[in-house]
PDB file of C-alpha atoms and ligand atoms in Angstrom:
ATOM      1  CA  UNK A   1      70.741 125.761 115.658  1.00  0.00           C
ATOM      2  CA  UNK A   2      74.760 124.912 115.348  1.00  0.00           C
ATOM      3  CA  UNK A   3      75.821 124.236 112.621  1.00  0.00           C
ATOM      4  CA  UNK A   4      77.726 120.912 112.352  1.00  0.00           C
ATOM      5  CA  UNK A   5      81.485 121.541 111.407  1.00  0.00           C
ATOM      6  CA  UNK A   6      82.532 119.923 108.296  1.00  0.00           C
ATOM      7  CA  UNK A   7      86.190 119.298 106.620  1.00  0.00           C
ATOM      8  CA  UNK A   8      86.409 118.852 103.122  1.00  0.00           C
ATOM      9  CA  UNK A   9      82.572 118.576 103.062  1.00  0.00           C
ATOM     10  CA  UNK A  10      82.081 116.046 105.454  1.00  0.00           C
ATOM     11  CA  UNK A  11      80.501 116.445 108.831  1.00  0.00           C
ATOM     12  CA  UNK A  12      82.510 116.557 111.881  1.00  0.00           C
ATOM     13  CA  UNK A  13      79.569 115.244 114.315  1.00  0.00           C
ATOM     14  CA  UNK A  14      81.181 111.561 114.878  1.00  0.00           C
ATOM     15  CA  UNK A  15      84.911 111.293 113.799  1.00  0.00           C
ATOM     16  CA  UNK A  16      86.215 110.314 110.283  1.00  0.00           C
ATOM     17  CA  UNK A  17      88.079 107.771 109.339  1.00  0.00           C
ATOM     18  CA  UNK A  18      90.933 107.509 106.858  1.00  0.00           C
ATOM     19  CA  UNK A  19      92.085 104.455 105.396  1.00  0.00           C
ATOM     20  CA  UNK A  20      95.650 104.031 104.568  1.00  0.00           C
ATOM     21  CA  UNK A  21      96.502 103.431 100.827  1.00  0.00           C
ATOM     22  CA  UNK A  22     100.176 102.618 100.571  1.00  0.00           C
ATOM     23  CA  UNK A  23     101.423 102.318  96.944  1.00  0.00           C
ATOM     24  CA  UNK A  24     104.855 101.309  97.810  1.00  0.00           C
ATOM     25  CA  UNK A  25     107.075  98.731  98.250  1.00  0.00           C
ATOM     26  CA  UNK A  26     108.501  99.702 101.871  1.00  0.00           C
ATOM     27  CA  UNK A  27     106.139 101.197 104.398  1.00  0.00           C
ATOM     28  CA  UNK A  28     106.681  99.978 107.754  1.00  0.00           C
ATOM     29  CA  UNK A  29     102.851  98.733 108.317  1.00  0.00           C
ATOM     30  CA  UNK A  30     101.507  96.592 105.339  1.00  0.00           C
ATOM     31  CA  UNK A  31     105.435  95.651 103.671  1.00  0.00           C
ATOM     32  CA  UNK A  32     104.578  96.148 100.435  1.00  0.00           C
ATOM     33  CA  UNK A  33     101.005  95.031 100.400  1.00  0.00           C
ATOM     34  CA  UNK A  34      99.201  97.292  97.582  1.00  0.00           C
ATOM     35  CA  UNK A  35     102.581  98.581  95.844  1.00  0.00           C
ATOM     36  CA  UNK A  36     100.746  97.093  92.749  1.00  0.00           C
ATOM     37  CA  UNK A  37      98.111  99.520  91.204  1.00  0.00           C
ATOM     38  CA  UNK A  38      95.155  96.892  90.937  1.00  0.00           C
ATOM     39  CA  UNK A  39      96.277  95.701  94.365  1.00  0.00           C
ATOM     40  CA  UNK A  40      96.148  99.349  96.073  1.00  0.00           C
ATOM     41  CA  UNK A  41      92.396 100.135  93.637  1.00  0.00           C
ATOM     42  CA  UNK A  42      90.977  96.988  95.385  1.00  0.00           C
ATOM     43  CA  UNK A  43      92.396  97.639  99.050  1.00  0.00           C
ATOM     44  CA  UNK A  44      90.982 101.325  98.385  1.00  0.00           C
ATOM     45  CA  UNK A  45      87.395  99.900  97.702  1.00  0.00           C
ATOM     46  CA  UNK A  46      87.101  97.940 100.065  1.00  0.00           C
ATOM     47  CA  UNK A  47      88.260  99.738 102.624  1.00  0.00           C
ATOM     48  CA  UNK A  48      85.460 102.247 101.598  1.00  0.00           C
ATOM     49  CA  UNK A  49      82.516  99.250 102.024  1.00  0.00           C
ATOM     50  CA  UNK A  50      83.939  99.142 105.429  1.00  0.00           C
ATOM     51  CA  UNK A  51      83.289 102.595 106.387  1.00  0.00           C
ATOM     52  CA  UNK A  52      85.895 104.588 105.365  1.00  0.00           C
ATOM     53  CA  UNK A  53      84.975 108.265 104.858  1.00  0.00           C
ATOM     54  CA  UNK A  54      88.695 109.377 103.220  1.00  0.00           C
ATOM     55  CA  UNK A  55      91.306 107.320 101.746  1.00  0.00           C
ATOM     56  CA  UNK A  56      94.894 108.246 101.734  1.00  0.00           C
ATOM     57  CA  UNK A  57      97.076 107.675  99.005  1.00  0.00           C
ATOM     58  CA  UNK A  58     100.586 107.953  99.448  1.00  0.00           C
ATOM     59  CA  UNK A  59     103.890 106.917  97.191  1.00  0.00           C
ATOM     60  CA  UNK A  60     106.397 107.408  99.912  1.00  0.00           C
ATOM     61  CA  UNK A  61     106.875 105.761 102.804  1.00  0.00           C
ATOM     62  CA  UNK A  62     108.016 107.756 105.746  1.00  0.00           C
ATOM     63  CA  UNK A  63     108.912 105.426 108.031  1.00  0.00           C
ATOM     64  CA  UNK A  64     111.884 105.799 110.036  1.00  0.00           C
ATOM     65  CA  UNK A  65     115.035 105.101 107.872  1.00  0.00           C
ATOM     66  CA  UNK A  66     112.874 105.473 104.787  1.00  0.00           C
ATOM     67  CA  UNK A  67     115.085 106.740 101.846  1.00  0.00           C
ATOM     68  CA  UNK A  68     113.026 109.506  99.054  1.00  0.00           C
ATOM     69  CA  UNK A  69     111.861 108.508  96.064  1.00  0.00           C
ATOM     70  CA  UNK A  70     111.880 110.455  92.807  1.00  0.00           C
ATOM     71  CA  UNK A  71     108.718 112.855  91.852  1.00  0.00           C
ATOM     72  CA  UNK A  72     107.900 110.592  88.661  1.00  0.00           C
ATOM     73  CA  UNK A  73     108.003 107.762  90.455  1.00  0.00           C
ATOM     74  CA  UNK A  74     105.963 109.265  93.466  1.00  0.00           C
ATOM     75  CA  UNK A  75     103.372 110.723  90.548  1.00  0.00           C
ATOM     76  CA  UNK A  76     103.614 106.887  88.459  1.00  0.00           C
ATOM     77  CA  UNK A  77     102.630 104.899  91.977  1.00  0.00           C
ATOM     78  CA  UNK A  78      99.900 107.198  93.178  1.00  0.00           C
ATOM     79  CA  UNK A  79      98.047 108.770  90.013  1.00  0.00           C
ATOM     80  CA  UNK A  80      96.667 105.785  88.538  1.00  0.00           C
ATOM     81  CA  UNK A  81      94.957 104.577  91.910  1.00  0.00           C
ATOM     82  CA  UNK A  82      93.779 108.198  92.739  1.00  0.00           C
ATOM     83  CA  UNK A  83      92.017 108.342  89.393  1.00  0.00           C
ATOM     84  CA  UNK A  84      89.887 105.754  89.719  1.00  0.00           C
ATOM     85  CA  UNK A  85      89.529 106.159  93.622  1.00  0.00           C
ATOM     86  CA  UNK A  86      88.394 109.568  93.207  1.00  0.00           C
ATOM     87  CA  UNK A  87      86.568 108.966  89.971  1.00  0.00           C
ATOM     88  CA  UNK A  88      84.537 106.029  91.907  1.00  0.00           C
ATOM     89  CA  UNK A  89      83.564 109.043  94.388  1.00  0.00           C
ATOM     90  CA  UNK A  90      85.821 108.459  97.013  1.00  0.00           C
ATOM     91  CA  UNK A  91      87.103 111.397  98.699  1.00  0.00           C
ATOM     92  CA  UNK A  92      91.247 111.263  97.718  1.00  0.00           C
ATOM     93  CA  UNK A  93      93.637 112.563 100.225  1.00  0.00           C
ATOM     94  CA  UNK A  94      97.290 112.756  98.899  1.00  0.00           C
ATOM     95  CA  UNK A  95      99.711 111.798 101.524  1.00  0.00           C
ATOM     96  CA  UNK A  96     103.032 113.563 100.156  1.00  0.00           C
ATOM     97  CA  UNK A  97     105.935 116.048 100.823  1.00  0.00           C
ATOM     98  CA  UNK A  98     106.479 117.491  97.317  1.00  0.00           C
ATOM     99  CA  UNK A  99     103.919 120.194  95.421  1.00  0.00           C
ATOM    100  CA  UNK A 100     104.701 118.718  92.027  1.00  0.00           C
ATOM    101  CA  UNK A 101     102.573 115.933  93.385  1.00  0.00           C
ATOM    102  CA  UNK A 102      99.732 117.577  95.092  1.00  0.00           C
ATOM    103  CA  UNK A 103      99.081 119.399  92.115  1.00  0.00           C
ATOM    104  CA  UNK A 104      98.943 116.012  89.752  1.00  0.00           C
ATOM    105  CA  UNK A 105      96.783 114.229  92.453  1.00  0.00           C
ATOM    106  CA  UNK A 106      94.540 117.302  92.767  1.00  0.00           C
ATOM    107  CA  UNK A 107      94.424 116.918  89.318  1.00  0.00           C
ATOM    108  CA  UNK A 108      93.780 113.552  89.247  1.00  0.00           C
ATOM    109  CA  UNK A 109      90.669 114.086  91.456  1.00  0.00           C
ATOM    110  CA  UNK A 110      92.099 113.917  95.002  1.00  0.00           C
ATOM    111  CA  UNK A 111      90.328 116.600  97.109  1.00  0.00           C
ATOM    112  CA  UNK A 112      92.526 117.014 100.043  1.00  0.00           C
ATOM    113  CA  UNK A 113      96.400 117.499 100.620  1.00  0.00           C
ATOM    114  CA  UNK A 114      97.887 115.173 103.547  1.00  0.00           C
ATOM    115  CA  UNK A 115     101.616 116.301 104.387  1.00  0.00           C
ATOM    116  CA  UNK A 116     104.075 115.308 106.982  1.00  0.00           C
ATOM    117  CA  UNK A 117     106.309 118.070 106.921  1.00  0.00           C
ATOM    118  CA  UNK A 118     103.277 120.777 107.465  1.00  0.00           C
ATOM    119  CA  UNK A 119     104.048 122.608 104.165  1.00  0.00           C
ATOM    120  CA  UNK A 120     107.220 123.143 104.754  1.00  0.00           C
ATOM    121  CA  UNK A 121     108.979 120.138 103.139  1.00  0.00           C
ATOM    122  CA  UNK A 122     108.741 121.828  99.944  1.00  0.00           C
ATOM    123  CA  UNK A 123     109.027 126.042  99.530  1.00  0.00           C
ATOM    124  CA  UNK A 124     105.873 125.785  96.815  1.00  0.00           C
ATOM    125  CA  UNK A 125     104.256 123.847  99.182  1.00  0.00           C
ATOM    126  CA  UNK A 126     102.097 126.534 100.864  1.00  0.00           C
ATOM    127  CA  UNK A 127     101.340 128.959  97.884  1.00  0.00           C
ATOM    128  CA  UNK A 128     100.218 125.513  96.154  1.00  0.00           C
ATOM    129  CA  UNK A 129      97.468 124.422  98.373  1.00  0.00           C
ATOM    130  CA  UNK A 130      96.818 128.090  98.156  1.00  0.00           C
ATOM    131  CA  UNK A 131      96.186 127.969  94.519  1.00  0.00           C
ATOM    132  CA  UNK A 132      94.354 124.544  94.500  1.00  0.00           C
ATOM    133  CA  UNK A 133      92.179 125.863  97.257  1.00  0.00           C
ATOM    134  CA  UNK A 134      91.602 122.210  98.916  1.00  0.00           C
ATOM    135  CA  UNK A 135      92.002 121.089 102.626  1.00  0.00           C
ATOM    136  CA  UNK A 136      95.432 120.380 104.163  1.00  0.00           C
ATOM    137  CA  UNK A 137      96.354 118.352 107.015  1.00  0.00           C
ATOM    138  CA  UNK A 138      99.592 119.577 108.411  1.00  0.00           C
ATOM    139  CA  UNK A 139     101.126 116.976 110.738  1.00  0.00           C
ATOM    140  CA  UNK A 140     104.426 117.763 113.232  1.00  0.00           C
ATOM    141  CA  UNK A 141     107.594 116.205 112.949  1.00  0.00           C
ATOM    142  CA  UNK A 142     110.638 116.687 114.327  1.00  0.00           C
ATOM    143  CA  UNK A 143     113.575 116.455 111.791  1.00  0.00           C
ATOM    144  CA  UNK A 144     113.158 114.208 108.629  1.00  0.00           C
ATOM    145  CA  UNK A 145     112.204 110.532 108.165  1.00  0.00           C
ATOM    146  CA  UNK A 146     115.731 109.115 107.575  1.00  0.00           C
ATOM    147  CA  UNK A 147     116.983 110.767 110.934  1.00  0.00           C
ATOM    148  CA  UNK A 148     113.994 111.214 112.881  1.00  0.00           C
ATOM    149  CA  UNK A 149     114.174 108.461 115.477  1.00  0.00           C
ATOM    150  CA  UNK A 150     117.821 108.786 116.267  1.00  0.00           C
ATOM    151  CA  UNK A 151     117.033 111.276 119.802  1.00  0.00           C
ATOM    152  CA  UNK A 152     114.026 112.947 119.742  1.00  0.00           C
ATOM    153  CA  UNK A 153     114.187 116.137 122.314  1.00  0.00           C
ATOM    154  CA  UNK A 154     111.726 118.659 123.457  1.00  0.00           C
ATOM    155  CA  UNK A 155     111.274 120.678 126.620  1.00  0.00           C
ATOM    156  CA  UNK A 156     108.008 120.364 126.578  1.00  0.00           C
ATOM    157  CA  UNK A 157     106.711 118.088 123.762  1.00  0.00           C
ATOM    158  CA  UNK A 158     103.029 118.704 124.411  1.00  0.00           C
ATOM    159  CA  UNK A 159     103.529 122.677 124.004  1.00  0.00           C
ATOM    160  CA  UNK A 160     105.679 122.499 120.926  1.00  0.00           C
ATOM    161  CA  UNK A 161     103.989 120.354 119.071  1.00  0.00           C
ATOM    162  CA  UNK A 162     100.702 122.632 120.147  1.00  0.00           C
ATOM    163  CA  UNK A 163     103.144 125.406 119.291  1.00  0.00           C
ATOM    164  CA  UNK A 164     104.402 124.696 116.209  1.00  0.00           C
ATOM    165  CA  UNK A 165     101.239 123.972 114.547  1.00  0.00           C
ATOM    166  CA  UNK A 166      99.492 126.974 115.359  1.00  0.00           C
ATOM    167  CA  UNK A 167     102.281 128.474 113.673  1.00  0.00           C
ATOM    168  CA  UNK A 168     101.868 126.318 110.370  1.00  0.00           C
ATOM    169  CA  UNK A 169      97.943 127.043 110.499  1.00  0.00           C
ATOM    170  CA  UNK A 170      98.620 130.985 110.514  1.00  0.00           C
ATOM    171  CA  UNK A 171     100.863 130.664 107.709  1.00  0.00           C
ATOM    172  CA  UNK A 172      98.522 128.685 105.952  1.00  0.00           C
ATOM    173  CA  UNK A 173      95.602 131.378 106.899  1.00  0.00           C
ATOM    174  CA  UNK A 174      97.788 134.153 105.645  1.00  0.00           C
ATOM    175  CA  UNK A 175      98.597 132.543 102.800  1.00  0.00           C
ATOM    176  CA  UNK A 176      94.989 132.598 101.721  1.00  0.00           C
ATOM    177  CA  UNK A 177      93.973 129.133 103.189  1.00  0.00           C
ATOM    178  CA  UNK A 178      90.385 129.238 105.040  1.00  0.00           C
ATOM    179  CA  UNK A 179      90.483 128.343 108.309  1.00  0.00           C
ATOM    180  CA  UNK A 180      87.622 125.537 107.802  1.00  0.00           C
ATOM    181  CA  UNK A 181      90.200 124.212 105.451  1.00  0.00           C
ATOM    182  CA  UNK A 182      93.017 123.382 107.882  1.00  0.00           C
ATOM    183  CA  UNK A 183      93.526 120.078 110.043  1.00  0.00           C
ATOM    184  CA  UNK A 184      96.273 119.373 112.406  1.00  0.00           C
ATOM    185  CA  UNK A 185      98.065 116.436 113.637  1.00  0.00           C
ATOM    186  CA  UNK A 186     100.669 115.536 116.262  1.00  0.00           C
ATOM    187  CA  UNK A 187     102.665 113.634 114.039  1.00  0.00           C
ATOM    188  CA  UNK A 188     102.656 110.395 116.535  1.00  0.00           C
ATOM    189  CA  UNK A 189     105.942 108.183 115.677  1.00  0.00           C
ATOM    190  CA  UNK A 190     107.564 111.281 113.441  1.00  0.00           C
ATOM    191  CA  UNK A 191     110.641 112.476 115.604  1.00  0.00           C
ATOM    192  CA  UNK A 192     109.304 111.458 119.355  1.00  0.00           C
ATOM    193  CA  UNK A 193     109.946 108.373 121.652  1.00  0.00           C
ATOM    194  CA  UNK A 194     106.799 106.073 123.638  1.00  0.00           C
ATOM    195  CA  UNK A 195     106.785 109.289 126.146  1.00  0.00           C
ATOM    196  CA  UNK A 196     106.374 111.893 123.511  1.00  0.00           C
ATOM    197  CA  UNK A 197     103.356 109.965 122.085  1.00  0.00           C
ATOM    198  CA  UNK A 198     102.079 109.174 125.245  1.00  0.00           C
ATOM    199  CA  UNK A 199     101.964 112.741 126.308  1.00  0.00           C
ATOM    200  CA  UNK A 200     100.540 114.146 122.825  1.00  0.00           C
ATOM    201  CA  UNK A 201      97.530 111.702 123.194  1.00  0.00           C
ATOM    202  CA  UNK A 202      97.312 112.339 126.681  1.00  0.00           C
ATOM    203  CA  UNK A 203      96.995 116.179 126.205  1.00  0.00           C
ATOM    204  CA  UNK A 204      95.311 116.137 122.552  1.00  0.00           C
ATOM    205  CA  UNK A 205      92.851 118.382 123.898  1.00  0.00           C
ATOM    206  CA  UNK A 206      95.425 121.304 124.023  1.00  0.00           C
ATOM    207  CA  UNK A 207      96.196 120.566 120.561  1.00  0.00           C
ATOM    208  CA  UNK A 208      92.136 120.291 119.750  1.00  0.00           C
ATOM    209  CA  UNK A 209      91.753 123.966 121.690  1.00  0.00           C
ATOM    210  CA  UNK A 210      93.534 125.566 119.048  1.00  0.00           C
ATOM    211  CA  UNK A 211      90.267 125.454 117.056  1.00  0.00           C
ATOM    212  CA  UNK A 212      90.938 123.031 114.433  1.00  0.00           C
ATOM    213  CA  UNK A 213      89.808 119.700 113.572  1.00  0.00           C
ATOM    214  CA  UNK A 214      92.724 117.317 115.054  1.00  0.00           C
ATOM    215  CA  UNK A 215      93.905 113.858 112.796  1.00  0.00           C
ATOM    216  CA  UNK A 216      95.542 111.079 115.144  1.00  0.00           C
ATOM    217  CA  UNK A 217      97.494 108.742 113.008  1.00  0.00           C
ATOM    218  CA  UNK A 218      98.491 105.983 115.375  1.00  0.00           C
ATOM    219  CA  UNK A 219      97.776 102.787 113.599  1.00  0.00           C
ATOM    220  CA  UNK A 220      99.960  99.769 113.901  1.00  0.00           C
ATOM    221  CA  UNK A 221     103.205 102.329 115.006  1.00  0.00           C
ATOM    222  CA  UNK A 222     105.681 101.136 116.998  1.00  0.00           C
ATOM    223  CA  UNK A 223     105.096 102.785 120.534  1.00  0.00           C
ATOM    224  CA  UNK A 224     102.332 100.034 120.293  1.00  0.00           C
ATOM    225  CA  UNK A 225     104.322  97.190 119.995  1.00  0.00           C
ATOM    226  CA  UNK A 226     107.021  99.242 122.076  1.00  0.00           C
ATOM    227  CA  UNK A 227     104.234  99.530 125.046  1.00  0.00           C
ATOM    228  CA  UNK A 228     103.256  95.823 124.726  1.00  0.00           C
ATOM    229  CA  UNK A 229     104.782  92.930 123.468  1.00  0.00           C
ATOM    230  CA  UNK A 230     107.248  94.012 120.616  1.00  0.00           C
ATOM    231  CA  UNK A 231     104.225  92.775 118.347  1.00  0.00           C
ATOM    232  CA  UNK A 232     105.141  93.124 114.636  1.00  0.00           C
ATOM    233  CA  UNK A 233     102.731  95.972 112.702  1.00  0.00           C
ATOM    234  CA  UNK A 234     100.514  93.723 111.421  1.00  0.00           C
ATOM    235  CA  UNK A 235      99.969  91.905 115.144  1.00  0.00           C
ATOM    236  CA  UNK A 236      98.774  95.695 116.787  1.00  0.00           C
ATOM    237  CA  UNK A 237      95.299  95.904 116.140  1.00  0.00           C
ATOM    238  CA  UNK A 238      94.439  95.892 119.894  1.00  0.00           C
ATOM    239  CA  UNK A 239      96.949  98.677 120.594  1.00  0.00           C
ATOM    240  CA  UNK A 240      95.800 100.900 118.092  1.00  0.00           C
ATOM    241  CA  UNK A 241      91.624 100.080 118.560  1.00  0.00           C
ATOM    242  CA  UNK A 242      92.486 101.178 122.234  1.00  0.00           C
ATOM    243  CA  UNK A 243      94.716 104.441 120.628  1.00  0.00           C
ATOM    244  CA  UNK A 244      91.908 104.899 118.419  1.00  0.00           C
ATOM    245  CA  UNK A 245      89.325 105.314 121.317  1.00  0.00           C
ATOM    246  CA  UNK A 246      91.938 107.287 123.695  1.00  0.00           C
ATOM    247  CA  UNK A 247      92.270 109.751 120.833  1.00  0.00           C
ATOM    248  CA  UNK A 248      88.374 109.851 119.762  1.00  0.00           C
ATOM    249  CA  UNK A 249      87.400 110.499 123.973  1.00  0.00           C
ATOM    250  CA  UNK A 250      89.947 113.231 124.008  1.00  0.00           C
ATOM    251  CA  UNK A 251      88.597 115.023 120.598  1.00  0.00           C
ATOM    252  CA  UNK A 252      90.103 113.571 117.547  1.00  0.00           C
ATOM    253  CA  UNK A 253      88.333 114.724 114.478  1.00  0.00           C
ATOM    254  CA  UNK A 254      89.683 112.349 112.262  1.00  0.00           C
ATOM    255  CA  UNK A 255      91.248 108.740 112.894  1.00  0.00           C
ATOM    256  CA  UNK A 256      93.834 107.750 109.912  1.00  0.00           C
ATOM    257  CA  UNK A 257      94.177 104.061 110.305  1.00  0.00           C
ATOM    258  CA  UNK A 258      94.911 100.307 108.638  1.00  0.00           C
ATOM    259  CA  UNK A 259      92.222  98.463 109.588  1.00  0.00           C
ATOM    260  CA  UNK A 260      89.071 100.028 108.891  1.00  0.00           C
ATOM    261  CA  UNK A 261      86.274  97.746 109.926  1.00  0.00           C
ATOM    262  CA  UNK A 262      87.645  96.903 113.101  1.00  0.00           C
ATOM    263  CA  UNK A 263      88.149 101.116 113.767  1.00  0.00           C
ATOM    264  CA  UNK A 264      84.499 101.819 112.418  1.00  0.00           C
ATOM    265  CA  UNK A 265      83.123  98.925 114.734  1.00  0.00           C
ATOM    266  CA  UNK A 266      85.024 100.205 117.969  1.00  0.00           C
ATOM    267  CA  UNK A 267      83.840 103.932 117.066  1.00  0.00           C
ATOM    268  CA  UNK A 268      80.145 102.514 117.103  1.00  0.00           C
ATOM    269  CA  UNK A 269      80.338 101.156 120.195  1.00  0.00           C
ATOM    270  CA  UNK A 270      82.015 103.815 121.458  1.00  0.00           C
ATOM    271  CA  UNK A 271      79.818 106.447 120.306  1.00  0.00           C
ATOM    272  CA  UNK A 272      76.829 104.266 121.853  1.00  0.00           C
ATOM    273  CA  UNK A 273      77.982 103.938 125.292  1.00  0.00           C
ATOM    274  CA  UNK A 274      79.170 107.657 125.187  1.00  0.00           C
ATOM    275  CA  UNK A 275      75.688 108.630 123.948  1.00  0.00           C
ATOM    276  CA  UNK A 276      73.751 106.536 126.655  1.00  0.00           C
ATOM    277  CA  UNK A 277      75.310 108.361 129.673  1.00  0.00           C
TER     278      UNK A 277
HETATM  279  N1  HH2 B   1     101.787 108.537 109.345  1.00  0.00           N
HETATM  280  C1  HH2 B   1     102.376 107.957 108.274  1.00  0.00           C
HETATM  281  C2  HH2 B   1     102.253 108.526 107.002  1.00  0.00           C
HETATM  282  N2  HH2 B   1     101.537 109.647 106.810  1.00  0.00           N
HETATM  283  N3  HH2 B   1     100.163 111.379 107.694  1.00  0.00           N
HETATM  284  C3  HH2 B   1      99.574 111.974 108.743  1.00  0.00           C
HETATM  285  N4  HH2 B   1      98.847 113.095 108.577  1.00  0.00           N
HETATM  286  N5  HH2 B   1      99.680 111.462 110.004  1.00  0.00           N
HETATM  287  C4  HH2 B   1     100.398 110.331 110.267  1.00  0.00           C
HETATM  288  O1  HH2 B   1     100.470 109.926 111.447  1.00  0.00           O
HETATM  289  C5  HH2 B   1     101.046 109.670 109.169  1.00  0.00           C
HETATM  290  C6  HH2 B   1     100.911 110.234 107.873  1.00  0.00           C
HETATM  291  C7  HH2 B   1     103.168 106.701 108.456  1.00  0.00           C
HETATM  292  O2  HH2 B   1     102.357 105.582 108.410  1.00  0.00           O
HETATM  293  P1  HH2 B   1     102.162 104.663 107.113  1.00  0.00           P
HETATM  294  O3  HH2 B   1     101.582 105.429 105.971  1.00  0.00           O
HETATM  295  O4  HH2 B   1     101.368 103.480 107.517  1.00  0.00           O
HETATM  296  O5  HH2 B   1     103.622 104.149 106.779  1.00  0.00           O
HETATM  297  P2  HH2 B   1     104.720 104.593 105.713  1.00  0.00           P
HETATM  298  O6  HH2 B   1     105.045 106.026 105.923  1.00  0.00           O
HETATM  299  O7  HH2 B   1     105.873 103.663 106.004  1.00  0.00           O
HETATM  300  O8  HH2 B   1     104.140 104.389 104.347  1.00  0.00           O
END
C-alpha cells in the first residue's frame, strides 16, 4: 500500500483548501474587510465550518501598487488573530515576506510559512524556516509588488517559473528543509499579464512534475475580471470556481481562495464526477 502524501500533516488525497485571512486595510480582494482583529477571528472561523483545511493570515497586502508596512505593525495585525486561530486548532499559515514575523507567528502557533518572494525577500528568510522546522510555500514572482505589473517579460514563462522554483526548493533542501516540507506556487497575478497566467495554469503539470505539492492562488485576481467582464473582485466567483477546477484537473495540491464554501462545494462535485468515470 501507498502511502497518502501529506503537507503539514494533512493528507494530499483530495486537494486542500486555504482560506484567505486578510488583516489589513488595503488588499485588493475583500478592501479592508477583516482589518479589525474580532472581524478577521470570526471570518477565520467560519471559514473553517465551511471546509477550510488551512487559513492564511497575512498583514500585508501585496497587491499591485501595494506600499510595505512596518514589522510591528505586520506582527500587531496578524498575532492576535493567529493566536486564537491556531489555539482553536486551526492549522495557521503566515502569509509574509519578513523572518521577524514568521518567527512571532510560529510562535504564536501558526504551523506553516506562506511567502511570496520564495525566501528570498528577506536574507534570514531561509535559515529561519530552517530553524523553525515548519512547511513553506514558496510562490514566484517576478520583481516586487509596487512594480510588478508595470511589463512583465519572460521567454518562456512556463519554464521559468518551473525553473526558478526548483531552484528555491534545492536551496531550501540544502538548507536543511525536508523535502515533504516544501510547496510551490506559480505566483498567478505576481509579475505576469492574462497570457502568463493562462499559460502557468495551462501547463501546471510541469510545475506539479517537479515532485512537490503545487498551491494555485487564483481567487478573485484580476486576469478574471480581465478575461471576462472587468468584474470588480468581489463579482469573480465564477471565474475563479472555474480556475479552481482548471487548476485541481491539472494537479493542484492546494487551492488558496476567498470564498470557501462555494470552492469546497465545486471540489465535491468535481471529485464525484472525476471518481465515477
Ligand atoms: N496571493 C496573494 C497573497 N499571498 N500567497 C501565495 N502563496 N499565493 C498567492 O497567489 C498569493 C499569496 C494576493 O492575494 P490576497 O491575499 O487576496 O490580496 P492582498 O495581497 O492584496 O492582501
Amino acid at each position: 500500500m501507498s502511502a497518502t502524501k501529506t503537507f503539514a500533516g494533512l493528507a494530499l488525497e483530495r486537494p486542500l483548501i486555504v482560506g484567505i485571512v486578510n488583516v489589513t486595510p488595503d488588499s485588493f480582494s475583500d478592501g479592508g474587510d477583516n482589518y479589525d482583529v474580532q472581524a478577521a477571528i470570526a471570518a477565520g472561523r467560519a471559514m473553517l465550518a465551511e471546509g477550510a483545511d488551512i487559513l492564511d493570515v497575512g498583514g500585508e497586502s501585496t497587491r499591485p501598487g501595494a506600499e510595505p508596512v512596518g514589522i510591528e505593525e505586520e506582527c500587531a495585525r496578524v498575532l492576535p488573530v493567529i493566536e486564537v486561530l491556531a489555539g482553536g486548532g486551526a492549522v495557521v499559515s503566515i502569509d509574509s515576506r519578513h523572518a521577524a514575523v514568521m518567527r512571532a507567528a510560529v510562535a504564536a502557533g501558526a504551523a506553516i510559512v506562506n511567502d511570496v518572494t520564495a525566501l528570498t525577500g528577506d536574507p534570514a528568510g531561509l535559515e529561519t524556516v530552517a530553524e523553525l522546522k515548519v512547511p513553506v510555500i514558496l510562490m514566484h514572482m517576478q520583481g516586487e509588488p509596487r512594480t510588478m505589473q508595470a511589463d512583465p517579460r519572460y521567454d518562456d514563462v512556463v519554464a521559468e517559473v518551473r525553473d526558478y522554483l526548483a531552484g528555491r526548493a534545492a536551496a531550501c533542501e540544502a538548507a536543511g528543509i525536508a523535502p515533504r516540507d516544501i510547496a510551490l506556487d506559480p505566483g498567478i497575478g505576481f509579475g505576469k499579464t492574462v497570457e502568463h497566467n493562462l499559460a502557468l495554469l495551462r501547463h501546471l503539470d510541469a510545475i506539479a512534475a517537479l515532485g512537490y505539492p503545487v498551491l494555485v492562488g487564483a481567487s478573485r485576481k484580476s486576469f478574471i475580471g480581465k478575461l471576462s467582464r472587468g468584474e470588480s473582485p468581489k463579482e469573480r466567483l465564477g471565474g475563479s470556481l472555474a480556475i479552481a477546477l482548471a487548476a485541481a484537473e491539472r494537479g493542484a495540491a492546494i487551492l488558496r481562495v476567498h470564498d470557501v464554501a462555494e470552492t469546497a462545494q465545486a471540489l465535491e462535485l468535481w471529485r464525484a464526477v472525476a471518481s465515477a468515470l
